[in-house]
Coordinates of C-alpha atoms in Angstrom, one line a residue:
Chain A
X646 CA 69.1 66.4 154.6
X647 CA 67.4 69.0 156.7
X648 CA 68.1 72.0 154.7
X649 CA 65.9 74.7 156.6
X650 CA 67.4 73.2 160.0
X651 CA 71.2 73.6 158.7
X652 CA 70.4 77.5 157.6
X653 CA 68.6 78.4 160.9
X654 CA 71.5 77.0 162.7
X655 CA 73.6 78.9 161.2
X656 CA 71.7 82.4 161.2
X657 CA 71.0 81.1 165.1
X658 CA 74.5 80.6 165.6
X659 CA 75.8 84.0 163.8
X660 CA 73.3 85.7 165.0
X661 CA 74.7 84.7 168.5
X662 CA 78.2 85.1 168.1
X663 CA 77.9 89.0 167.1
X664 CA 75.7 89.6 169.7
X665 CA 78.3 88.3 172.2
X666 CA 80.9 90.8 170.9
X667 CA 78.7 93.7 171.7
X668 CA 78.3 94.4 175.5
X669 CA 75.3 96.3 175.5
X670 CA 73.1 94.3 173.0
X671 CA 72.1 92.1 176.1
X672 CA 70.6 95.3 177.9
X673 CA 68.5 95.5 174.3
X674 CA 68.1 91.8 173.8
X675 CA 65.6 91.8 177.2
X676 CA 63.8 94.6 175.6
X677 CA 62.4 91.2 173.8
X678 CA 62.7 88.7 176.2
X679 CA 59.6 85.8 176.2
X680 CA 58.9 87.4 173.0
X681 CA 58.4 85.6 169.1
X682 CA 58.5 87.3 165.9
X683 CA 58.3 85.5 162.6
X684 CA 59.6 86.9 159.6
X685 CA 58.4 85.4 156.0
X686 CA 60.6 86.8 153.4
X687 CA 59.0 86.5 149.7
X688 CA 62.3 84.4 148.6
X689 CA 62.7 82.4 150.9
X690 CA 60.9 78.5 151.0
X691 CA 59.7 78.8 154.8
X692 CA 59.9 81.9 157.0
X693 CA 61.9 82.2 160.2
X694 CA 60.7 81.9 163.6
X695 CA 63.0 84.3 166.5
X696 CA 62.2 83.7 169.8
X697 CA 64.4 85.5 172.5
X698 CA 65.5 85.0 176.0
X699 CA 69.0 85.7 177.1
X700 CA 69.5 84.5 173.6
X701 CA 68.1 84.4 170.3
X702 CA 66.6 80.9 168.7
X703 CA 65.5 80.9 165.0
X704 CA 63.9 77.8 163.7
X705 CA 61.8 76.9 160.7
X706 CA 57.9 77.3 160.1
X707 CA 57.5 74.3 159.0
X708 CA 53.8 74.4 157.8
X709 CA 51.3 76.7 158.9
X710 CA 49.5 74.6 161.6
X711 CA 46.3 75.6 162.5
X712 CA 47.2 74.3 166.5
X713 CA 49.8 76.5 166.7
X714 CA 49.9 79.8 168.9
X715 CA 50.3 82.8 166.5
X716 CA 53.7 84.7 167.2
X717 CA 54.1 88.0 168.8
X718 CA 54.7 89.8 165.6
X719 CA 54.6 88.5 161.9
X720 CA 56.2 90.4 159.6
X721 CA 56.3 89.7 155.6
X722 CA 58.4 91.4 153.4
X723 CA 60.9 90.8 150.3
X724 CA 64.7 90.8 150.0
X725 CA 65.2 93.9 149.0
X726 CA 63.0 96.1 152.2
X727 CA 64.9 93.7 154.7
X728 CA 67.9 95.8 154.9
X729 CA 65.5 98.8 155.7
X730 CA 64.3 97.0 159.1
X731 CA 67.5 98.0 160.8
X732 CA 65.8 101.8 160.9
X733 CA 62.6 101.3 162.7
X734 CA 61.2 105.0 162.3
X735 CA 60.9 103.4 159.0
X736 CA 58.3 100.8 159.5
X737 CA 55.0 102.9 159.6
X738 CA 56.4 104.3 156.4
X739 CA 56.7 100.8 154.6
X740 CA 53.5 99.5 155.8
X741 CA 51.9 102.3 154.4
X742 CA 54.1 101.4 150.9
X743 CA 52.4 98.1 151.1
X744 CA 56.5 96.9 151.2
X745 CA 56.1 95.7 154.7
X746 CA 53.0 93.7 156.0
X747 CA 52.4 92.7 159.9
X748 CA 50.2 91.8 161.9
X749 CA 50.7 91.8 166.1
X750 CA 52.8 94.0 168.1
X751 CA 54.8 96.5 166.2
X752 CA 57.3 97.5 168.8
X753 CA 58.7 94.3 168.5
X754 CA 59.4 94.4 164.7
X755 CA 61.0 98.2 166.0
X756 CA 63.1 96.3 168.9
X757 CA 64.3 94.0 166.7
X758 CA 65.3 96.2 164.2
X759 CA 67.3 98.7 166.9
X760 CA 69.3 95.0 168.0
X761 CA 70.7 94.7 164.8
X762 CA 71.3 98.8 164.5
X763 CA 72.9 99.4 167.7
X764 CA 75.6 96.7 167.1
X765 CA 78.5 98.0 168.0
X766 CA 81.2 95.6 168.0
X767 CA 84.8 96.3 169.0
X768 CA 86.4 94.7 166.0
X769 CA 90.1 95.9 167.1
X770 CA 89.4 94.8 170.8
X771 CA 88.5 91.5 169.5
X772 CA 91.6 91.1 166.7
X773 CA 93.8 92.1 169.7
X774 CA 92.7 89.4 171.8
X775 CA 94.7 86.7 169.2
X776 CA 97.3 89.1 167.6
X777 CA 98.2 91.5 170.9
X778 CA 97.3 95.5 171.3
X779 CA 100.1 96.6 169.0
X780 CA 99.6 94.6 165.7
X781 CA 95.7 95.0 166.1
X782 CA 95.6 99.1 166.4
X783 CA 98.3 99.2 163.3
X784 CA 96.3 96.2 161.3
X785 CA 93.1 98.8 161.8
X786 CA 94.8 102.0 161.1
X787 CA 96.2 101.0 158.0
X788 CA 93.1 99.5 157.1
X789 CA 91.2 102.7 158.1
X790 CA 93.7 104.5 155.8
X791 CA 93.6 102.3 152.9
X792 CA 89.8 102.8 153.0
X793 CA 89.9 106.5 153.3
X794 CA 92.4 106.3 150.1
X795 CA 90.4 104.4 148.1
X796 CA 87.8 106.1 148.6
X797 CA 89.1 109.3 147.1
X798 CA 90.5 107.8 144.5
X799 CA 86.8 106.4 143.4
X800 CA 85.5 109.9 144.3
X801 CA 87.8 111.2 142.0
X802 CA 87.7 109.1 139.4
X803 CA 84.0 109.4 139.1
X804 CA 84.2 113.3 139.0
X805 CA 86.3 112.8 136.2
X806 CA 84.5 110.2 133.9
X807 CA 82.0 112.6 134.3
X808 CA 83.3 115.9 133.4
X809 CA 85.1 114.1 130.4
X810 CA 81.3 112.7 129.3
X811 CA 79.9 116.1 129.9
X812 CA 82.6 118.3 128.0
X813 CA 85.3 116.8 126.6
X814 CA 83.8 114.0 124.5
X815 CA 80.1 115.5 125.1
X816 CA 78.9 111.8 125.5
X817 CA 76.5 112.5 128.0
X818 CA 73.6 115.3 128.3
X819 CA 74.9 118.9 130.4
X820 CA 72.1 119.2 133.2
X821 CA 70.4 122.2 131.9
X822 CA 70.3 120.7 128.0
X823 CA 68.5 118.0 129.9
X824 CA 66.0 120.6 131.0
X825 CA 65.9 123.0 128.0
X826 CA 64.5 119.8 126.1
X827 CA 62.3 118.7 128.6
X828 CA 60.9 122.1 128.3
X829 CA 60.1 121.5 124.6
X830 CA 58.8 118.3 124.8
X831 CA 56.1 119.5 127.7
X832 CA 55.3 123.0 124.9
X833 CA 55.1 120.4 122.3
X834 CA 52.7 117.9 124.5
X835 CA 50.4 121.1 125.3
X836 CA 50.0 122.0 121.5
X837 CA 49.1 118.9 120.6
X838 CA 46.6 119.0 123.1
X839 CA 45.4 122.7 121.7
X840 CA 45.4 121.0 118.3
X841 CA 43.3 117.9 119.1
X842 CA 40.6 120.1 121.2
X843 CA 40.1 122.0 117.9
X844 CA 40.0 119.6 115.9
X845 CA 37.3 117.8 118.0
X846 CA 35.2 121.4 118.1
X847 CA 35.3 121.5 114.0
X848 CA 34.2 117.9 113.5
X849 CA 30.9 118.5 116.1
X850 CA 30.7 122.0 114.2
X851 CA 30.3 119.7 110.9
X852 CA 28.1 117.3 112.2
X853 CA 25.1 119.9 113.8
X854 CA 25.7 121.4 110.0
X855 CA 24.6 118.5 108.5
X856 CA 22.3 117.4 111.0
Chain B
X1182 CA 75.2 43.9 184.7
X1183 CA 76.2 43.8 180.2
X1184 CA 74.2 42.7 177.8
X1185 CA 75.8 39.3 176.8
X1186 CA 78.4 38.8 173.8
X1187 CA 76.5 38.5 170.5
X1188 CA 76.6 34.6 168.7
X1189 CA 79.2 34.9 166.5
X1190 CA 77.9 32.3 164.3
X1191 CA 74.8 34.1 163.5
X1192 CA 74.5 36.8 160.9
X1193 CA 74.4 40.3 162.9
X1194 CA 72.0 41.7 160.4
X1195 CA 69.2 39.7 160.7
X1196 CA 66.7 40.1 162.8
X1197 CA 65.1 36.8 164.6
X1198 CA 62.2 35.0 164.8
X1199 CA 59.8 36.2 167.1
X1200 CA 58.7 33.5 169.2
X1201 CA 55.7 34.5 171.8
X1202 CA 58.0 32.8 174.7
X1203 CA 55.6 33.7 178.0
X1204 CA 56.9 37.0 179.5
X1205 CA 59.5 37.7 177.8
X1206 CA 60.4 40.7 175.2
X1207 CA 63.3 41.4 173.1
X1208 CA 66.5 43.1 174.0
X1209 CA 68.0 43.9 170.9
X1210 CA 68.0 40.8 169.1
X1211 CA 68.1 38.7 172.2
X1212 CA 64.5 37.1 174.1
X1213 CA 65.0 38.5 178.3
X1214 CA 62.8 38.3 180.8
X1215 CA 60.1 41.0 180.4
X1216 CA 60.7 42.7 184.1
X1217 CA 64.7 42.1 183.5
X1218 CA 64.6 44.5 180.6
X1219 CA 64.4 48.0 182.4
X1220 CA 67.2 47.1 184.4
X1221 CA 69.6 45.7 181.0
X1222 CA 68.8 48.8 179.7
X1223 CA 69.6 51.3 182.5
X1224 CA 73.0 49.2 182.3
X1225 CA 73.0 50.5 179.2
X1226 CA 72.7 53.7 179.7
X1227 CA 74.5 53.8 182.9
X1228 CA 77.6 52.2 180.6
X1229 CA 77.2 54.8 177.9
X1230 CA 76.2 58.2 179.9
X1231 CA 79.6 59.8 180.4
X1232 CA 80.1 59.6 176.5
X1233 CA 76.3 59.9 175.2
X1234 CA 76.7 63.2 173.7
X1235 CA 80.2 62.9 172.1
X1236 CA 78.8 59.3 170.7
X1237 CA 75.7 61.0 169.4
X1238 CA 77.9 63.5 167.4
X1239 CA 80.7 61.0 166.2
X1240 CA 77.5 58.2 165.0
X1241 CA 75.5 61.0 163.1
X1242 CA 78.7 62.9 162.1
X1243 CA 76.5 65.7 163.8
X1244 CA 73.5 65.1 162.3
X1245 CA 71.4 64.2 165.4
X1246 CA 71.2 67.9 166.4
X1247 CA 69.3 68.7 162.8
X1248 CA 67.0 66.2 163.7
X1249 CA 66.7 67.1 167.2
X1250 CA 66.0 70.9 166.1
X1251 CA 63.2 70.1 163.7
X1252 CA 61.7 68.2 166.3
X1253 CA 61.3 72.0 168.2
X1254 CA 60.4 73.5 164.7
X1255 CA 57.5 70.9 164.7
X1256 CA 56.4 71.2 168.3
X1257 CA 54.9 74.6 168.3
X1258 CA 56.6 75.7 171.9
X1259 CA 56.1 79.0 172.8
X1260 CA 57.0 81.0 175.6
X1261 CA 54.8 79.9 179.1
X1262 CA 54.5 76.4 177.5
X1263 CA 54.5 73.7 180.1
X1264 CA 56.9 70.5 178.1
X1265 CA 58.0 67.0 179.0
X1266 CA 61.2 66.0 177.8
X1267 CA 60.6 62.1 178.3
X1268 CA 63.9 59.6 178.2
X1269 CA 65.8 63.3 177.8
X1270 CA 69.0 61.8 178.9
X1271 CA 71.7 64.9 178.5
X1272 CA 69.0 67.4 177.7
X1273 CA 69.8 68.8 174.3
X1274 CA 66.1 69.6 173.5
X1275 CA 65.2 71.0 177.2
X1276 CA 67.9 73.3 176.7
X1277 CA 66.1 75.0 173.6
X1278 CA 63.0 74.6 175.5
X1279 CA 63.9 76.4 178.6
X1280 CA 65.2 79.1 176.4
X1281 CA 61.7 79.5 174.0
X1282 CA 59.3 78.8 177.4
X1283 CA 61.0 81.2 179.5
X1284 CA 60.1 82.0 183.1
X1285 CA 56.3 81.6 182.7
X1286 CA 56.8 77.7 181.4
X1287 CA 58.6 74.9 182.5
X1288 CA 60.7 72.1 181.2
X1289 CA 60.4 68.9 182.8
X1290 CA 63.8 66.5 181.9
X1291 CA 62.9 62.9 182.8
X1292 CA 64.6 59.9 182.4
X1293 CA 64.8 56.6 183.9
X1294 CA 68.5 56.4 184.5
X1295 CA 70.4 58.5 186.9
X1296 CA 73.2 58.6 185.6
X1297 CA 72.2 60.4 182.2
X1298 CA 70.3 63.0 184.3
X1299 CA 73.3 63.8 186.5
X1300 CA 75.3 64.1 183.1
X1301 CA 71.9 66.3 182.0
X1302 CA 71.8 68.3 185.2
X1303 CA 75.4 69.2 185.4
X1304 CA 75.8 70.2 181.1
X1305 CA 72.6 72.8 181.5
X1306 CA 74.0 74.0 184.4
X1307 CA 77.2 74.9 182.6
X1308 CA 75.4 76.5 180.2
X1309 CA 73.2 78.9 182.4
X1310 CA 70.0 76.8 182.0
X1311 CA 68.5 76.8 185.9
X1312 CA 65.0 78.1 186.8
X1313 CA 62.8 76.7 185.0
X1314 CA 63.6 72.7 184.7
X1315 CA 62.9 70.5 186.9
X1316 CA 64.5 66.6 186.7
X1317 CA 62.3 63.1 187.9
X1318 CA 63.5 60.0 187.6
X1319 CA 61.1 58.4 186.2
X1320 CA 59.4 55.4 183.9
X1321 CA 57.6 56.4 180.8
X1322 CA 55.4 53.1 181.0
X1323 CA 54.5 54.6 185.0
X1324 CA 54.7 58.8 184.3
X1325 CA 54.2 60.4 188.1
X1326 CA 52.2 63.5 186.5
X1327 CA 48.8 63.9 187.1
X1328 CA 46.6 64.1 184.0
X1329 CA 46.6 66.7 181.7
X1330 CA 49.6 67.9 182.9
X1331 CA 51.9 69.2 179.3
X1332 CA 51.5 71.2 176.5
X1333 CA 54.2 69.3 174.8
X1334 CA 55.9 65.9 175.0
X1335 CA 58.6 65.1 173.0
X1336 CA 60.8 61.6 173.5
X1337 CA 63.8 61.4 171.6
X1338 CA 65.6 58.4 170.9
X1339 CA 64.3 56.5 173.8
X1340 CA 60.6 55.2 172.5
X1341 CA 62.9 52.0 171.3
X1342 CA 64.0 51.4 174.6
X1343 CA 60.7 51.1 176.6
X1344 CA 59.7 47.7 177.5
X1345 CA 55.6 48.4 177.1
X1346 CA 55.8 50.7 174.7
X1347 CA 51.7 50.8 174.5
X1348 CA 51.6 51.2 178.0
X1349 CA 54.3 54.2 177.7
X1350 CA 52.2 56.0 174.8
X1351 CA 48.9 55.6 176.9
X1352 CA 50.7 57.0 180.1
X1353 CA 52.0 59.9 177.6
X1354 CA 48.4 60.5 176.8
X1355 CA 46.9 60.7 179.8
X1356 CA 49.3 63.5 180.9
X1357 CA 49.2 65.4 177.7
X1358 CA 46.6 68.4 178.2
X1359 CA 43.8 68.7 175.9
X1360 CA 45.3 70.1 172.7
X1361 CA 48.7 69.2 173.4
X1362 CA 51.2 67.4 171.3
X1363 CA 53.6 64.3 171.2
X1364 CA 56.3 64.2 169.4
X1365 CA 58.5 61.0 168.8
X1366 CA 61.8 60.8 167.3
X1367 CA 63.5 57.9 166.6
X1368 CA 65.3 55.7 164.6
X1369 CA 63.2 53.9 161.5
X1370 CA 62.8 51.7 158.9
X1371 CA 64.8 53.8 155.8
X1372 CA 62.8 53.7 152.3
X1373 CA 65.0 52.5 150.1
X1374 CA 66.8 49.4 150.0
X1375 CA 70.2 50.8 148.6
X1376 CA 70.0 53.0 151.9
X1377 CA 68.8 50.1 153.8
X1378 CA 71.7 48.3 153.5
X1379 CA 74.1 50.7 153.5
X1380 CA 72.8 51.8 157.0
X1381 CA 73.0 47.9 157.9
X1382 CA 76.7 47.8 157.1
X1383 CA 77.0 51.2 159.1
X1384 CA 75.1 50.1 162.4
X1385 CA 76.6 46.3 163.0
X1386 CA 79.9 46.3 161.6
X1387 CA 80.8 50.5 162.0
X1388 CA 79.0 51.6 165.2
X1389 CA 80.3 48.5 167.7
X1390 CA 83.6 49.3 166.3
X1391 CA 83.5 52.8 167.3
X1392 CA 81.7 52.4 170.5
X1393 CA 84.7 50.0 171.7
X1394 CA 87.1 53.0 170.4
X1395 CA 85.1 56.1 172.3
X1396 CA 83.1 54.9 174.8
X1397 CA 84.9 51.3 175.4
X1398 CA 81.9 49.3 175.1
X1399 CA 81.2 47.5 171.9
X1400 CA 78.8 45.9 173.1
X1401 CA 76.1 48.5 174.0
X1402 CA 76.5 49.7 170.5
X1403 CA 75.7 46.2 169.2
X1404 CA 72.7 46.5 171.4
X1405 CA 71.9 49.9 170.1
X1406 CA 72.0 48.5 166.4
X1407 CA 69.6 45.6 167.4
X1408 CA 67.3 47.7 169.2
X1409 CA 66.7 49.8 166.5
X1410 CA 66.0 46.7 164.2
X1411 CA 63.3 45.8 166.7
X1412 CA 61.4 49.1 166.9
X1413 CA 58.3 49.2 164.9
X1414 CA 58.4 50.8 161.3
X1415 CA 56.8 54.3 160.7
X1416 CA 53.0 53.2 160.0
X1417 CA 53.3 50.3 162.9
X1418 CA 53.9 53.1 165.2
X1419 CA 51.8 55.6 164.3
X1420 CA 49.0 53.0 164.4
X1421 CA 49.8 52.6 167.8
X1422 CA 49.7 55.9 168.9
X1423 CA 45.9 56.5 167.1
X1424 CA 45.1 53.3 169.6
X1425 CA 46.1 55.0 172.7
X1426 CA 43.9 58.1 171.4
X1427 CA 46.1 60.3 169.7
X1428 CA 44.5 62.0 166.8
X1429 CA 46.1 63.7 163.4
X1430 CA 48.8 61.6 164.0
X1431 CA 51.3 62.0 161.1
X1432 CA 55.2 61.0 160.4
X1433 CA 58.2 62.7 158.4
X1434 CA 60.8 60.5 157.3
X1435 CA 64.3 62.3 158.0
X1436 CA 67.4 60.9 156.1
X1437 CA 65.7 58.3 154.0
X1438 CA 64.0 57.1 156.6
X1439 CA 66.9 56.6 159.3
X1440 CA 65.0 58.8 161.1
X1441 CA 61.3 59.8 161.8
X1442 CA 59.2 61.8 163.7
X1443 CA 55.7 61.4 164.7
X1444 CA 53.3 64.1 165.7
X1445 CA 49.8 63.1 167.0
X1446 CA 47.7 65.9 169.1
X1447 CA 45.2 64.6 171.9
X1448 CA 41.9 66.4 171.7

């Protein structure tokens, strides 16, 4: 069974299917048009190959063949710097980290990551198209509210566990303890330093006295 | 004109005897006339056209289009690439290859039946693919290219179906550029017997049945089946592609073996 060819297939067809719900991706998509970029991703058994036209299409390197044309752009990169791609003021900055390797025209890799960051998809327009105006705006504002809720509640929640750790139980290290010790340790580091200096003086001392 | 109703005394499985009857070939399991085997199979294909792509997807269960996509992973296209999509029928590759080429390259769709072109033009159309193909009629044993005319050539399920198919790899050749690529993808010989005969239950007793249910034609399902037990196995073929000239020729087995493709460059 053709793994690699089932997984590109479906990034391809995702990939698609969001851009379609966007509008003005297409103006951004022809930033790239008759353009390749491969991305090899540390994890991953082969890397992907994007080429775009009015369209993206991702297929599978299959093996590195020495009689084929070189992409546009290569990028190489692990799991955990591919979220960072969507902000392409970034890239410079990862190269330089040695996170991100490529080779060939960086404005690509920078277009490519602005597609995926513009994205702006309507996702109440696109509910309302099977459920009606009505249900979809309600559906979305009591989801937005939900979300809002919940994410005091965590808020608050934390700020609590915290202040309980801090005072009530005093589980956890106050912030300026943290720093009155680490003020000791660095006074005790630079005496033993002092100590070890002399002690290195008196033992040269003792050897020109017996020399 | 239909292919004739199979013998129903002999076992469907079995491939023949080959007998080297003067100037004739094989269709399917049957001996025709060498020059009347073009025109049985564009009856074929004229019979099938209408239904090719929904028949692909029901006999694969949707496989086909994994093959059909590592063919593209394998060919290297890129965009101003020049390609031939030989015996294209419906165009499911040219329409990834229009895409990746762009307005620099071209896709050439040819086939030798009109009718699978027309279904070809019209589905690409649909789809927003117009520009940069261009459709011939034409006979991969007889290719009216000049030399050296393609980056890539790829022939999909229709190798099987050539009468001369030396003739038809030498004619590929000729209009390959220098450092171009051929890519063939057809049905083969599977590797293991368990599969083997598994895919012979499948493609005699299965297939005619659901050709006759789909398409209404059993019986150029049965000649499908036969045909592909007449094709030559992997290393037959890619031994015949080194003869014409192509060079690094190599093969990948897809699905056991169902399947392969072979890739040989011309230098």
């Amino acid at each position: 069974m053709p793994i690699a060819q089932i997984l590109t297939s479906g990034v391809e067809l995702g990939f698609n299917q969001l851009l379609k719900l966007d509008p003005d991706s297409q103006a951004r998509l022809a930033k790239l048009s008759g353009k390749s970029l491969q991305v090899s991703v540390k994890e991953l058994p082969f890397p992907l190959l994007f080429n775009f036209s009015e369209q993206v299409e991702v297929g599978a390197v299959i093996e590195s063949n020495e009689h084929n044309q070189a992409p546009d752009c290569l990028i190489e990169l692990d799991l955990n710097t591919l979220p960072k791609l969507q902000d392409s003021s970034q890239l410079t900055q990862l190269i330089q980290q040695k996170k991100l390797s490529l080779i060939g025209d960086i404005y690509i890799a920078q277009t490519f990551g602005d597609l995926i960051k513009e994205l702006d998809i309507d996702w109440e327009e696109q509910l309302s198209k099977y459920t009606g105006d009505v249900v979809a705006h309600q559906t979305f504002s009591s989801a937005k509210s939900l979300f809002a809720q919940a994410k005091q509640e965590l808020e608050k929640a934390a700020t609590n566990i915290g202040t309980r750790m801090t005072q009530a139980d005093a589980v956890a290290v106050k912030p300026i303890e943290m720093a009155l010790f680490s003020e000791q340790v660095s006074d005790l580091r630079s005496d033993a330093e002092r100590l070890s200096a002399r002690v290195q003086r008196l033992e040269q001392t003792l050897k020109d006295l017996k020399g | 004109m239909s292919p004739q109703s199979h013998n129903a005394e002999q076992n469907n499985n079995e491939k023949p005897p080959v007998e080297a009857l003067p100037d004739t070939t094989h269709f399917g399991f049957k001996q025709v006339e060498t020059d009347q085997k073009v025109n049985m199979v564009k009856d074929v294909f004229q019979s099938v056209a209408a239904k090719y792509d929904i028949m692909n997807d029901v006999m694969s269960l949707g496989i086909h289009r994994l093959w059909k996509r590592y063919t593209i992973d394998c060919s290297g296209v890129r965009a101003g690439h020049k390609v031939l999509d030989l015996a294209g029928g419906t165009g499911d590759l040219t329409a990834k290859f229009s895409r990746i080429v762009g307005e620099s390259g071209q896709v050439v769709l040819a086939d030798i039946n009109d009718a699978m072109l027309k279904v070809g033009r019209e589905k690409l159309r649909d789809k927003g693919i117009v520009g940069n193909v261009e459709y011939v009629q034409a006979n991969a044993e007889e290719l009216p290219f000049p030399d050296n005319s393609f980056d890539i050539i790829t022939i999909a399920f229709g190798l099987r179906n050539v009468t001369d198919k030396d003739k038809a790899l030498a004619s590929m050749y000729r209009v390959l550029k220098p450092g171009g690529r051929l890519l063939v993808l057809e049905f083969s010989k599977p590797t293991h017997d368990m599969l083997n005969k598994a895919y012979d239950m499948y493609s005699f007793h299965v297939l005619p049945k659901i050709g006759q249910l789909v398409a209404n034609d059993a019986d150029s399902y049965q000649y499908l089946a036969e045909s592909i037990r007449m094709h030559p196995e992997q290393e037959v073929l890619k031994e015949m592609m080194e003869n014409v000239g192509f060079e690094q020729t190599t093969y990948t087995n897809l699905t056991g073996g169902i399947v392969a493709l072979h890739r040989g460059f011309k230098f």
